[in-house]
XYZ file of C-alpha atoms in Angstrom:
622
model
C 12.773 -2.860 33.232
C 13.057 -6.546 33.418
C 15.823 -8.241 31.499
C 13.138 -10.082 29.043
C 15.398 -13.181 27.926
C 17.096 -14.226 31.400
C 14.925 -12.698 34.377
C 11.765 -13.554 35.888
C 8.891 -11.006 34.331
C 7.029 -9.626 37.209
C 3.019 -10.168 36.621
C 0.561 -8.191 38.587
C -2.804 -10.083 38.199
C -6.282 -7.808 38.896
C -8.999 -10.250 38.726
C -11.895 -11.213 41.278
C -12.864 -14.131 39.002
C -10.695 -17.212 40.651
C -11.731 -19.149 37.626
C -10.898 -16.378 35.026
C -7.542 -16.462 37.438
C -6.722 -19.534 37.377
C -6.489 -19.606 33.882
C -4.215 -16.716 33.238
C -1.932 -18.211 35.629
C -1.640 -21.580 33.989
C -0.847 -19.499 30.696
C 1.580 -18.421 31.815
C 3.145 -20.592 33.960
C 2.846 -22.697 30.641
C 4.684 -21.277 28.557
C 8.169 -22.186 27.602
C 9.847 -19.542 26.109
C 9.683 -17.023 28.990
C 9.211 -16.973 32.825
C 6.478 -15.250 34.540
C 6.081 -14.594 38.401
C 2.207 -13.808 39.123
C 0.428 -12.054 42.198
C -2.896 -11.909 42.597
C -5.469 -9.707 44.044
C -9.307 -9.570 43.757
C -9.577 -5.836 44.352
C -8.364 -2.435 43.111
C -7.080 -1.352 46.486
C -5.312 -4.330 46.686
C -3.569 -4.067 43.514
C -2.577 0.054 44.735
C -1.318 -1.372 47.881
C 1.070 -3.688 46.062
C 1.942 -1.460 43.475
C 3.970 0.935 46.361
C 5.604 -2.050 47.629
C 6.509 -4.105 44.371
C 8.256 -3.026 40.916
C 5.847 -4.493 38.841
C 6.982 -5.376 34.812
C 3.089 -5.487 33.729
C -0.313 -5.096 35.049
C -3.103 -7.618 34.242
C -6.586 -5.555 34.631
C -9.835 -6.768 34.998
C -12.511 -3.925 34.798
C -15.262 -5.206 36.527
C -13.633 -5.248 40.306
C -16.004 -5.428 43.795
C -14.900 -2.008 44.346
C -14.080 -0.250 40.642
C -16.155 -0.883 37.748
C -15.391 0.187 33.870
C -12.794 2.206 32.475
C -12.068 4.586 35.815
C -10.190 1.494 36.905
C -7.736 2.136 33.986
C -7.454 5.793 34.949
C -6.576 4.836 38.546
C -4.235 2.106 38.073
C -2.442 4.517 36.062
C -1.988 6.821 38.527
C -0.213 4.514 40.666
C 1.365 2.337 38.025
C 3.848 5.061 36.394
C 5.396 3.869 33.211
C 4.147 0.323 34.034
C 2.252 -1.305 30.979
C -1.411 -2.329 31.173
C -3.438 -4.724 29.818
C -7.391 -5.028 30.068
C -8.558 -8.075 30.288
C -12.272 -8.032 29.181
C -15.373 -10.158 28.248
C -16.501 -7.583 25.646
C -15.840 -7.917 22.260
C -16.198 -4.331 20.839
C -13.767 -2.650 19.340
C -14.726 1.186 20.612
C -14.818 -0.400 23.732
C -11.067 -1.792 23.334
C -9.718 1.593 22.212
C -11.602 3.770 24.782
C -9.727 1.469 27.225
C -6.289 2.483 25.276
C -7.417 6.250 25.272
C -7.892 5.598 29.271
C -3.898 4.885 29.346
C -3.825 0.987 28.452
C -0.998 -0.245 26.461
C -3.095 -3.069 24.767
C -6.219 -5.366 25.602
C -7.579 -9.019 25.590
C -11.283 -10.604 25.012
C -10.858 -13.189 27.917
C -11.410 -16.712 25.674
C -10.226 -15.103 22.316
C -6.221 -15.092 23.190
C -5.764 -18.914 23.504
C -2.882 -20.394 25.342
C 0.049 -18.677 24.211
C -1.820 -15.559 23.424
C -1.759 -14.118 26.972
C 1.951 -14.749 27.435
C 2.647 -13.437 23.784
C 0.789 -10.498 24.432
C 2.800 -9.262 27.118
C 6.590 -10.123 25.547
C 5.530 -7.628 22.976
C 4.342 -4.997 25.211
C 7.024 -5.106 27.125
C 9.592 -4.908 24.253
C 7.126 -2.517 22.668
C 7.747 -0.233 26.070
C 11.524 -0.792 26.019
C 11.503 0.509 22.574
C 8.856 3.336 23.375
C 11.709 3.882 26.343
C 14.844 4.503 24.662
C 13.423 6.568 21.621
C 12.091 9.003 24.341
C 15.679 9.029 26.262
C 17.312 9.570 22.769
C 15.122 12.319 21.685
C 15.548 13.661 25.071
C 19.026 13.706 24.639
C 19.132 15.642 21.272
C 16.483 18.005 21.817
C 17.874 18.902 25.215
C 20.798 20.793 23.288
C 18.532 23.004 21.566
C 16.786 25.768 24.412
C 14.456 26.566 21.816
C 12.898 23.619 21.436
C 11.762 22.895 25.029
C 7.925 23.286 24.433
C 8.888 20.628 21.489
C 10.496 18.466 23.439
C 7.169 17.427 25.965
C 5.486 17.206 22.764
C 7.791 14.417 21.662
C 7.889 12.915 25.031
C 4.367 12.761 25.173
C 4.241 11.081 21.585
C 7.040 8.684 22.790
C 4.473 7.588 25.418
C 2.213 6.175 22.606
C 1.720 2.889 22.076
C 2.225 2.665 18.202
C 5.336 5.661 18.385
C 7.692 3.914 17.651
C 6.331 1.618 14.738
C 4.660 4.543 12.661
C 8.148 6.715 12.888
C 10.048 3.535 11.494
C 7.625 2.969 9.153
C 7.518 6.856 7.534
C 11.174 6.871 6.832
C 10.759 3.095 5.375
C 8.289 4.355 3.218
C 10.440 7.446 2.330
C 13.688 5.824 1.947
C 12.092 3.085 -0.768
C 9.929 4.874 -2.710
C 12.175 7.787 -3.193
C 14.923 5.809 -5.482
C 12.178 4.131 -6.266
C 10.845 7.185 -8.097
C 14.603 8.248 -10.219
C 14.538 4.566 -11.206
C 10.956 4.671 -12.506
C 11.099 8.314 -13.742
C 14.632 8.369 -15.765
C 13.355 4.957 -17.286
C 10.169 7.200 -18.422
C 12.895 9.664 -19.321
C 14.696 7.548 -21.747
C 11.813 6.596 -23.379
C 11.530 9.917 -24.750
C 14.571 9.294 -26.836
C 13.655 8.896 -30.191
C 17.326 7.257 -30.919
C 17.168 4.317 -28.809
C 16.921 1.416 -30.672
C 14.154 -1.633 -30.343
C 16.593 -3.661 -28.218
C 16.903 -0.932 -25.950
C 13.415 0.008 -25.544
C 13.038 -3.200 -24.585
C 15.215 -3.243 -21.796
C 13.952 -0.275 -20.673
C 10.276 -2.364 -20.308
C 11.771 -4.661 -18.248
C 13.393 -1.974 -15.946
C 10.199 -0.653 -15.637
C 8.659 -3.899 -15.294
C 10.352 -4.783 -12.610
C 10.488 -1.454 -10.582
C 6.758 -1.421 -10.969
C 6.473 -4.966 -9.533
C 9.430 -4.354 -6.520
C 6.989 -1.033 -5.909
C 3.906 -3.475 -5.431
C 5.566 -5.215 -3.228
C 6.658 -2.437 -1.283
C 3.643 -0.907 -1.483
C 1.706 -4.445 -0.215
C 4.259 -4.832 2.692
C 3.594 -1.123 3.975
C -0.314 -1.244 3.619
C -0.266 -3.731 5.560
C 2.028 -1.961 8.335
C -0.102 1.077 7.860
C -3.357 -0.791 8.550
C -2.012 -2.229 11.824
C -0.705 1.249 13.076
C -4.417 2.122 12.158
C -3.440 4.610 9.702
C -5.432 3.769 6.982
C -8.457 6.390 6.116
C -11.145 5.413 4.076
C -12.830 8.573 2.231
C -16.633 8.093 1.217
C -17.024 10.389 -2.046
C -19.156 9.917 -4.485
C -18.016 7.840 -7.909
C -19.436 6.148 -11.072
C -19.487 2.743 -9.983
C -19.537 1.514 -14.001
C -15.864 3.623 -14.271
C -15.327 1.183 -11.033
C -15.799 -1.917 -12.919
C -14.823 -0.999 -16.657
C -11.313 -0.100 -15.634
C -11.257 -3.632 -13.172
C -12.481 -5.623 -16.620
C -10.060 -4.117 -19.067
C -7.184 -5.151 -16.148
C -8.449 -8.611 -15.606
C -9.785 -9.713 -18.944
C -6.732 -9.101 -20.664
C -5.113 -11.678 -17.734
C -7.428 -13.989 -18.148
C -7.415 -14.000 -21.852
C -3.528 -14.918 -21.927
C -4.751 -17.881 -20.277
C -7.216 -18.732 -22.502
C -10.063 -18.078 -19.338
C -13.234 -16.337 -19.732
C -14.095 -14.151 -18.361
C -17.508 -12.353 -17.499
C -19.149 -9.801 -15.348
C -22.370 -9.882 -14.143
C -25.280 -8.088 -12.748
C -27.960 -9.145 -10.786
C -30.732 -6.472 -11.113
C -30.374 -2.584 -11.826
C -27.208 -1.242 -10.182
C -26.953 2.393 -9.255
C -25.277 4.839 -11.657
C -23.484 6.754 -9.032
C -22.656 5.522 -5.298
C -21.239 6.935 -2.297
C -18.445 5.290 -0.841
C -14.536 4.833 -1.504
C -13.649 3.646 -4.979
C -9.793 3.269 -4.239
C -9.926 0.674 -2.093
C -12.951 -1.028 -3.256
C -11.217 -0.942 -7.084
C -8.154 -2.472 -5.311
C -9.835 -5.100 -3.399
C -11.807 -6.038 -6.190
C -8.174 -6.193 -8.081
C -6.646 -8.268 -5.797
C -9.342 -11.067 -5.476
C -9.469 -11.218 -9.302
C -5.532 -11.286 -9.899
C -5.558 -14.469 -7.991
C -8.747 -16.024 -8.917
C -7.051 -15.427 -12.905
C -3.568 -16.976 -11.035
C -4.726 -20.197 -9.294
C -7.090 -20.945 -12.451
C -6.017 -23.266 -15.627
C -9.092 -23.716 -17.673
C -12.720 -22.638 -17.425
C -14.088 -19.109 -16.301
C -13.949 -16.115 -13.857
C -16.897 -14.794 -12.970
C -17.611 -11.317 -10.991
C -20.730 -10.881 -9.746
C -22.570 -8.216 -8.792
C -25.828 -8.148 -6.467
C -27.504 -4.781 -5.117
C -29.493 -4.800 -2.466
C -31.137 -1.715 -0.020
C -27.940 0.481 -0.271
C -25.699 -2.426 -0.332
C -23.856 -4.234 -2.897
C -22.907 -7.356 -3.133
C -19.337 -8.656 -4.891
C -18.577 -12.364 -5.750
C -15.770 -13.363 -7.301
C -15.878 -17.011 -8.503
C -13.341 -19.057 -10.187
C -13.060 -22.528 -11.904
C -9.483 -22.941 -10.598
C -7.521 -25.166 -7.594
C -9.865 -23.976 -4.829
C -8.396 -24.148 -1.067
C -8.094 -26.947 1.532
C -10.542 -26.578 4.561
C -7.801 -26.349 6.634
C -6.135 -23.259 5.124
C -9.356 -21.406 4.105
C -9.349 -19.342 7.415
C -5.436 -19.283 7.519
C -5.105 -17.595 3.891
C -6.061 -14.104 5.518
C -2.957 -13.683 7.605
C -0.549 -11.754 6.273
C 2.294 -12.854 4.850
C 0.481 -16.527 4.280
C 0.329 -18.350 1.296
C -1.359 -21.912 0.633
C 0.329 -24.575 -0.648
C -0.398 -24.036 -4.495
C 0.244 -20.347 -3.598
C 3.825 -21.756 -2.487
C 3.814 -23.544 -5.817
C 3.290 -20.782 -7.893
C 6.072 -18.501 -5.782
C 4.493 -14.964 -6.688
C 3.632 -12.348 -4.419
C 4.029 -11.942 -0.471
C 0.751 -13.399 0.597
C -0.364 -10.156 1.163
C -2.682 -9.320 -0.925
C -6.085 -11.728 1.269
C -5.053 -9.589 3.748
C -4.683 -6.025 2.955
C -8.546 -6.973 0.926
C -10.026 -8.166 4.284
C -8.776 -5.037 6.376
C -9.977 -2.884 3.480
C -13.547 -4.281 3.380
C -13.838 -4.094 6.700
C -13.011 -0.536 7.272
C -15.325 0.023 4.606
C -18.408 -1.331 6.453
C -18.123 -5.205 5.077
C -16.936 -8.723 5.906
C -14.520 -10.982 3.144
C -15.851 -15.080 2.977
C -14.644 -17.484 1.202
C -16.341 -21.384 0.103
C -14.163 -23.660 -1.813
C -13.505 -27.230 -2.423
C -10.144 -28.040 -3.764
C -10.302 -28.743 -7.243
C -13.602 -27.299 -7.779
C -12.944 -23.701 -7.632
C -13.819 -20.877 -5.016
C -16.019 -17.772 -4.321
C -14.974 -14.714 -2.313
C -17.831 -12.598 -1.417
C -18.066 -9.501 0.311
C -20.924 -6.382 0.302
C -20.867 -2.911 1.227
C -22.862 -0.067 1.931
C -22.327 1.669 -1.372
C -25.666 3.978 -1.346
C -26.989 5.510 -4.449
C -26.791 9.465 -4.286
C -27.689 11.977 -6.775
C -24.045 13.835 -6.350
C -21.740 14.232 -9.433
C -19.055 11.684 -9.482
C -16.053 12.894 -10.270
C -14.845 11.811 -13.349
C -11.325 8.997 -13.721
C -9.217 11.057 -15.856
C -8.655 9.863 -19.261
C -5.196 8.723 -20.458
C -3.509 11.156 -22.578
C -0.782 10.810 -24.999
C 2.634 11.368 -24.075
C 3.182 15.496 -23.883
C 6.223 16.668 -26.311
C 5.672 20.144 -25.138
C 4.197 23.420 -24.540
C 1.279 24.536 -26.924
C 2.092 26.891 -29.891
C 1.168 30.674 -28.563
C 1.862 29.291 -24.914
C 3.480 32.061 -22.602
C 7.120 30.935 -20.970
C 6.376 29.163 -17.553
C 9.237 29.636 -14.795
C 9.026 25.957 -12.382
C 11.100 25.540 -9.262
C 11.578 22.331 -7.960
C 12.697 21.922 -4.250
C 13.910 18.562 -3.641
C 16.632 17.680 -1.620
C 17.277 14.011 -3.154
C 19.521 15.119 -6.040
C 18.351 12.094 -8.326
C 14.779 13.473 -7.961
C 15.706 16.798 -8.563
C 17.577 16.084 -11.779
C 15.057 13.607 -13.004
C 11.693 16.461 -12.633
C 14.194 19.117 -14.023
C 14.967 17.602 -16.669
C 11.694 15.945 -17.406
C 10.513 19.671 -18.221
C 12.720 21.101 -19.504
C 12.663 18.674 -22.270
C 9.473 20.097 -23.240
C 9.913 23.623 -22.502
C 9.553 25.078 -19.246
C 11.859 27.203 -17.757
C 13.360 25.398 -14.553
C 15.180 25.567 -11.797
C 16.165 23.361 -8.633
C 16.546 23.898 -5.082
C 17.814 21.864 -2.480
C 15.993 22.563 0.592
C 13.226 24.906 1.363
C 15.774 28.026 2.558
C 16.915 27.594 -1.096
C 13.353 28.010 -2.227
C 12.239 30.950 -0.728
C 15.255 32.714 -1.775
C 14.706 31.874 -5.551
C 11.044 32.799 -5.324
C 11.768 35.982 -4.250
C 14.690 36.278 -6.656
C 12.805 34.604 -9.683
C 9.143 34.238 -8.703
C 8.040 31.247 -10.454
C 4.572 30.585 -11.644
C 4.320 26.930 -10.424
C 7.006 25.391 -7.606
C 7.112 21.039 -6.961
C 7.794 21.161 -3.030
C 9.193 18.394 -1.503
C 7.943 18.196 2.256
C 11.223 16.068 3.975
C 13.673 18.447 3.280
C 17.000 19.378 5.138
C 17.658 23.154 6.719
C 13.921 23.910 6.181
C 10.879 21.313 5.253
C 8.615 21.760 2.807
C 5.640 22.825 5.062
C 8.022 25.795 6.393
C 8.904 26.808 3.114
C 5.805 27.021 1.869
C 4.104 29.435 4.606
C 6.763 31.681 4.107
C 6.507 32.160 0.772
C 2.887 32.682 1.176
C 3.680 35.014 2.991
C 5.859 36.745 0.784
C 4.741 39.182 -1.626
C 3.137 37.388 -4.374
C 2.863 34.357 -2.914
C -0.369 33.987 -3.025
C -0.566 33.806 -6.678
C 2.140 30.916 -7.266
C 0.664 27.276 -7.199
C 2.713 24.690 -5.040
C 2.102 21.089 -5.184
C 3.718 18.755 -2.442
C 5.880 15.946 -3.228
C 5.813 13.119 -0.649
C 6.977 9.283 -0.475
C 5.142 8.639 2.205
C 2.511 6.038 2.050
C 1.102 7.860 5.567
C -2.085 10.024 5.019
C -2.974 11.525 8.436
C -0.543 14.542 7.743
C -2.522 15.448 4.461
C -4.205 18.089 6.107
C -1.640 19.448 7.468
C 0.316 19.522 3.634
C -2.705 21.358 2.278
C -3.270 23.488 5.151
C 0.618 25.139 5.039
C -0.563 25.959 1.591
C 0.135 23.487 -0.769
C -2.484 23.202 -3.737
C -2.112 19.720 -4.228
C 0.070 16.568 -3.371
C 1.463 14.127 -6.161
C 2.992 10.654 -4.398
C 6.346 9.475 -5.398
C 6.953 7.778 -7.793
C 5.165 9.382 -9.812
C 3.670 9.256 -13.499
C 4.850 11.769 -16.269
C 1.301 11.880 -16.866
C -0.001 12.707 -13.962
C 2.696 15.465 -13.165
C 1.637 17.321 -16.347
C -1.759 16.778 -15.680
C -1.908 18.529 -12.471
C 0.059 21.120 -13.676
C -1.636 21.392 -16.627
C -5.199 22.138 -14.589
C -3.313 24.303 -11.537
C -1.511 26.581 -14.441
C -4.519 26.234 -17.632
C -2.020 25.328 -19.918
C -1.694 23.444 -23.048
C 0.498 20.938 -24.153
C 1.457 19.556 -27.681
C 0.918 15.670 -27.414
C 2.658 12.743 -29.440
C 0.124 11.008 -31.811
C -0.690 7.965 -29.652
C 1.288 4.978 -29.677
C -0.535 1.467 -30.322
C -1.294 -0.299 -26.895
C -0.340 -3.910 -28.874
C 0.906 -5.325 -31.604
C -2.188 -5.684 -33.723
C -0.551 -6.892 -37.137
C -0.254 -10.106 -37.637
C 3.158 -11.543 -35.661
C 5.147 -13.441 -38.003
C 7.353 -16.331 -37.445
C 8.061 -17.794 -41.141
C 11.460 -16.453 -40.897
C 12.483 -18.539 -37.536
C 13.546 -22.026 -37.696
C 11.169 -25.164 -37.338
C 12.744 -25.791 -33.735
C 12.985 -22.170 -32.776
C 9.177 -22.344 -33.277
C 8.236 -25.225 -31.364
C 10.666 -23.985 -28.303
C 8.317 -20.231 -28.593
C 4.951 -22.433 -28.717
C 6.263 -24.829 -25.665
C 6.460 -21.280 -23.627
C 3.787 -20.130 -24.775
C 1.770 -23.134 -23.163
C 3.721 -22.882 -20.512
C 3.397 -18.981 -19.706
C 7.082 -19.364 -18.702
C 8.604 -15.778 -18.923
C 12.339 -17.244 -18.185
C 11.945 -19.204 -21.341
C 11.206 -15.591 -23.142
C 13.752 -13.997 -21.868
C 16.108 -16.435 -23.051
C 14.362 -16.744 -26.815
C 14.197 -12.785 -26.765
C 18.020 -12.537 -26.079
C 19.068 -15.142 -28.924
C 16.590 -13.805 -31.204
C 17.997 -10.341 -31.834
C 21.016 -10.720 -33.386
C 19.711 -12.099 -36.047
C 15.706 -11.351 -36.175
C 15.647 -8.104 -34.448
C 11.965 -7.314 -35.860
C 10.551 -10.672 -34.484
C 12.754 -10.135 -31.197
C 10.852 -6.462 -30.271
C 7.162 -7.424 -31.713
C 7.693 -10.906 -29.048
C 8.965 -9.041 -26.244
C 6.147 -6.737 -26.627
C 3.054 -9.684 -26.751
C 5.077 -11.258 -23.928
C 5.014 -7.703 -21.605
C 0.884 -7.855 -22.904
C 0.921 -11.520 -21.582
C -0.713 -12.075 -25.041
C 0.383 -15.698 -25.071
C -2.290 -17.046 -26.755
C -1.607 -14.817 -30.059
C 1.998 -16.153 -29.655
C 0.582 -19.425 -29.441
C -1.139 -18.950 -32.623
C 1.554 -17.524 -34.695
C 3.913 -20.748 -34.140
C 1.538 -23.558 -35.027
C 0.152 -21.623 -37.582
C 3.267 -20.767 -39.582
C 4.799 -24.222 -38.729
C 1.353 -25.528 -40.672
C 2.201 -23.110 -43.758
C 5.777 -25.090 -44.270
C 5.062 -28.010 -43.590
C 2.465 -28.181 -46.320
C 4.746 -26.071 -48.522
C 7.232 -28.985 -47.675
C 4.778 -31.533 -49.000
């Protein structure tokens, strides 16, 4: 292949158009930051002839040819062309149409007039380097699987997936996903861990918030970056079940309100005309799209009100958030959609990745709907989508309520025997201790040999299976102990890091009763053990979400005060942090019951508490 960065990049052009031609060749010959030689023919059977003679880098295809029309002319370029990558170049604008033309044996396609100047030129430097890639990943795993006779009818299977176009990207994006969210999860879970220790002092529960602060907000940003590598590898599945849209849209209020309220915004939903009770459609991504246009309407707005509004209308529905805040320049308004992008009082404001536009617009559109946006800077803006979201008499099923943290096993409870195959030894430790600290009999295993062997040495009632495991994965391990004698009767739940969901079927069909996602919740592990298993668990009388008594500053000096209020205003957690720290040597109470209003972003109650005991002294002064 064709040194890309010194070399001349060999361009066989397939067009009868001289005008659609001409263009492509001034592209190209256009551009500055690589060199392209260009032939071109008018016919298929010229474009055959020249393919025996020349060593071409890329083919150009046109599909509508004097003598080949449609996507045959794909199929018999390829036959000719070898490993040589080719583009379509088409007037039509529809997608099926694009990927039946990738299906045919293209590596990518164009809408002649959508690709603008450099687009062309672009285009092909990342095909090619996407084929060099695509090239030595299938020479390395021809090299490694060549040393194993066994595998032979494996190896043309991975040669074959070599030969796809996205190969490549969605293997290095699997063991991102893996290799993140997998310390991720001991970081997260021992934090949860700790909690559970009644000796830790105030000071140390708070640190403890901010570790899990900050994990959860480095996980959202993980989490952002590989939706959005997920939706380009067009991996993400959208799942139409039926839900209680009012579940939908109380959970979205309780998140947003209490935002807005630290702010001082209002904040209001409204309906326009008799919504359905239950709808058919997917309420993950719609409750995270509505999420993500809210979080920044509440973050790019100072005073006045957030509005979501809610329209139905012949099986559709349509959303509209508006906001009172800095609105968007013209010029950005189409821009802010790209991921990765952030305006200029996004800049400002230096949160997030400039993701979160993006992964919404992808989402509503592979539900069935189109994101727009109107704004005038300084006056606020309105995102607006709609969806088919038609009512249906199913039953929805119901968002599981939060439960109270779960000390144990109920009195009368018979012992439970867990195993809990996970190579990682961080994760291991962290689940096995998790619970055994309320009572479960547990063991570990390091790989899924090591499983089957203690399940037919132990037989466990319930066994946490991870699926990447060393010696033998997870699916392996758990079709031979179904297998086994018994194994039918043992419940096995998958654990995965992988933000990847086409290989969910195959998880469930080796076996595996359910899946839980690392990281993971405490709650949600016992949960679905709790239904898999029917037990019942002694729970912790529940903590209050907030400090509801009235926060007290009379014992804090008169300058302390004012420097709390200032950051208050200000909603500048640095400032906290620093006030926090100096605080709890000597006001330990005052230090904990801030830290926890400041975690709340209850600002506004802080606020309160300042000028109001500053009032009380200064007239006791008088």
């Amino acid at each position: 292949m064709t040194d890309l960065d010194t070399a001349q990049i060999q361009v066989l052009l397939v067009e009868d158009e001289p005008g659609d031609a001409g263009l492509a060749q001034i592209a190209l010959r256009g551009f500055r930051n690589a060199r392209f030689a260009v032939a071109w023919v008018q016919t298929l059977a010229e474009a055959v002839s020249r393919i025996g003679v020349v060593n071409y880098d890329i083919v150009l295809l046109d599909l509508t040819l004097p003598d080949s029309i449609g996507i045959d002319t794909v199929a018999r370029i390829r036959t000719v062309a070898g490993a040589t990558p080719i583009i379509v170049l088409t007037g039509q604008s529809d997608t099926d149409f694009g990927l039946s033309t990738l299906k045919a044996g293209a590596a990518d396609y164009l809408v002649k007039g959508d690709f603008g100047y450099d687009g062309l030129a672009r285009t092909i430097l990342y095909t090619l380097h996407r084929a060099r890639l695509e090239q030595e990943l299938a020479e390395h795993r021809f090299h490694l699987e060549e040393l194993v006779d066994q595998r032979t009818a494996e190896l043309a299977l991975a040669k074959e997936a070599a030969e796809a176009a996205n190969r490549a990207k969605t293997a290095f994006l699997a063991n991102m996903s893996h290799e993140l969210r997998t310390p991720l999860n001991a970081i997260l879970g021992f934090a949860q861990l700790m909690e559970r220790d009644s000796a830790l002092d105030e000071r140390h529960r708070g640190e403890l918030r901010t570790i899990n602060r900050s994990g959860r907000h480095l996980l959202a940003l993980i989490n952002d970056v590989l939706e959005i590598a997920r939706i380009e590898a067009g991996r993400t599945l959208i799942q139409s079940k039926p839900f209680d849209l009012s579940d939908i849209l109380r959970s979205v209020e309780e998140m947003i309100r209490q935002r807005a309220e630290a702010k001082e915004l209002h904040f209001v939903v409204e309906q326009q005309g008799t919504l359905p009770f239950c709808v058919l459609g997917d309420a993950h991504h719609l409750r995270q799209v509505l999420i993500n246009l809210l979080g920044n309407a509440v973050k790019y707005t100072d005073r006045g009100q957030i509005s979501l509004r809610l329209t139905p209308s012949e099986g559709h529905i349509l959303f509209e958030v508006i906001d009172t805040g800095t609105g968007i320049d013209p010029s950005e308004q189409q821009r802010i959609f790209q991921p990765f992008y952030q305006t200029e009082a996004g800049a400002t404001f230096g949160e997030g990745a400039g993701l979160g536009l993006a992964i919404s617009r992808e989402f509503v559109r592979l539900m069935g709907g189109e994101i727009s946006v109107e704004s005038q800077p300084g006056q606020g803006s309105v995102f607006a989508f709609s969806l088919p979201l038609p009512a249906t008499d199913a039953v929805a099923a119901a968002i599981p309520s939060v439960q109270a943290r779960v000390l144990g096993l109920a009195e009368g409870q018979a012992p439970v025997r867990i195993l809990v195959a996970e190579d990682k030894a961080d994760s291991r430790e962290l689940i096995v201790r998790l619970l055994g600290s309320v009572g479960f009999e547990v063991r570990g295993a390091e790989n899924g040999a090591q499983a089957v062997a203690s399940f037919k040495e132990w037989r466990p009632h319930f066994i946490w299976m991870d699926i990447r495991m060393p010696v033998m994965d997870g699916y392996e391990a758990t079709r031979q102990i179904r297998a086994l004698p018994g194994g039918d009767q043992v419940k096995i739940v998958a654990l995965t890091a992988s933000v990847f969901q086409e290989r969910l079927g195959d998880i469930l069909d080796a076996g595996c009763d359910d899946i839980l996602s690392k990281p993971f919740e405490e709650e949600h592990l016992f949960r679905i053990m709790g239904d898999l298993l029917n037990l019942q668990y002694r729970y912790a009388e529940a903590a209050p979400e907030s400090v509801n008594r009235i926060f007290d500053l009379s014992e804090v000096s008169l300058e302390l005060r004012a420097t709390i209020k200032q950051a208050a205003e200000a909603l500048d957690l640095d400032a906290f942090a620093g006030i926090i720290e100096s605080l709890r040597q000597n006001h330990p109470t005052v230090a904990g019951e801030l830290e926890v209003l400041v975690n709340e972003f209850r600002f506004e109650q802080i606020q309160r508490a300042a000028a109001d005991t500053g009032q009380e002294l200064l007239r006791e002064g008088g």
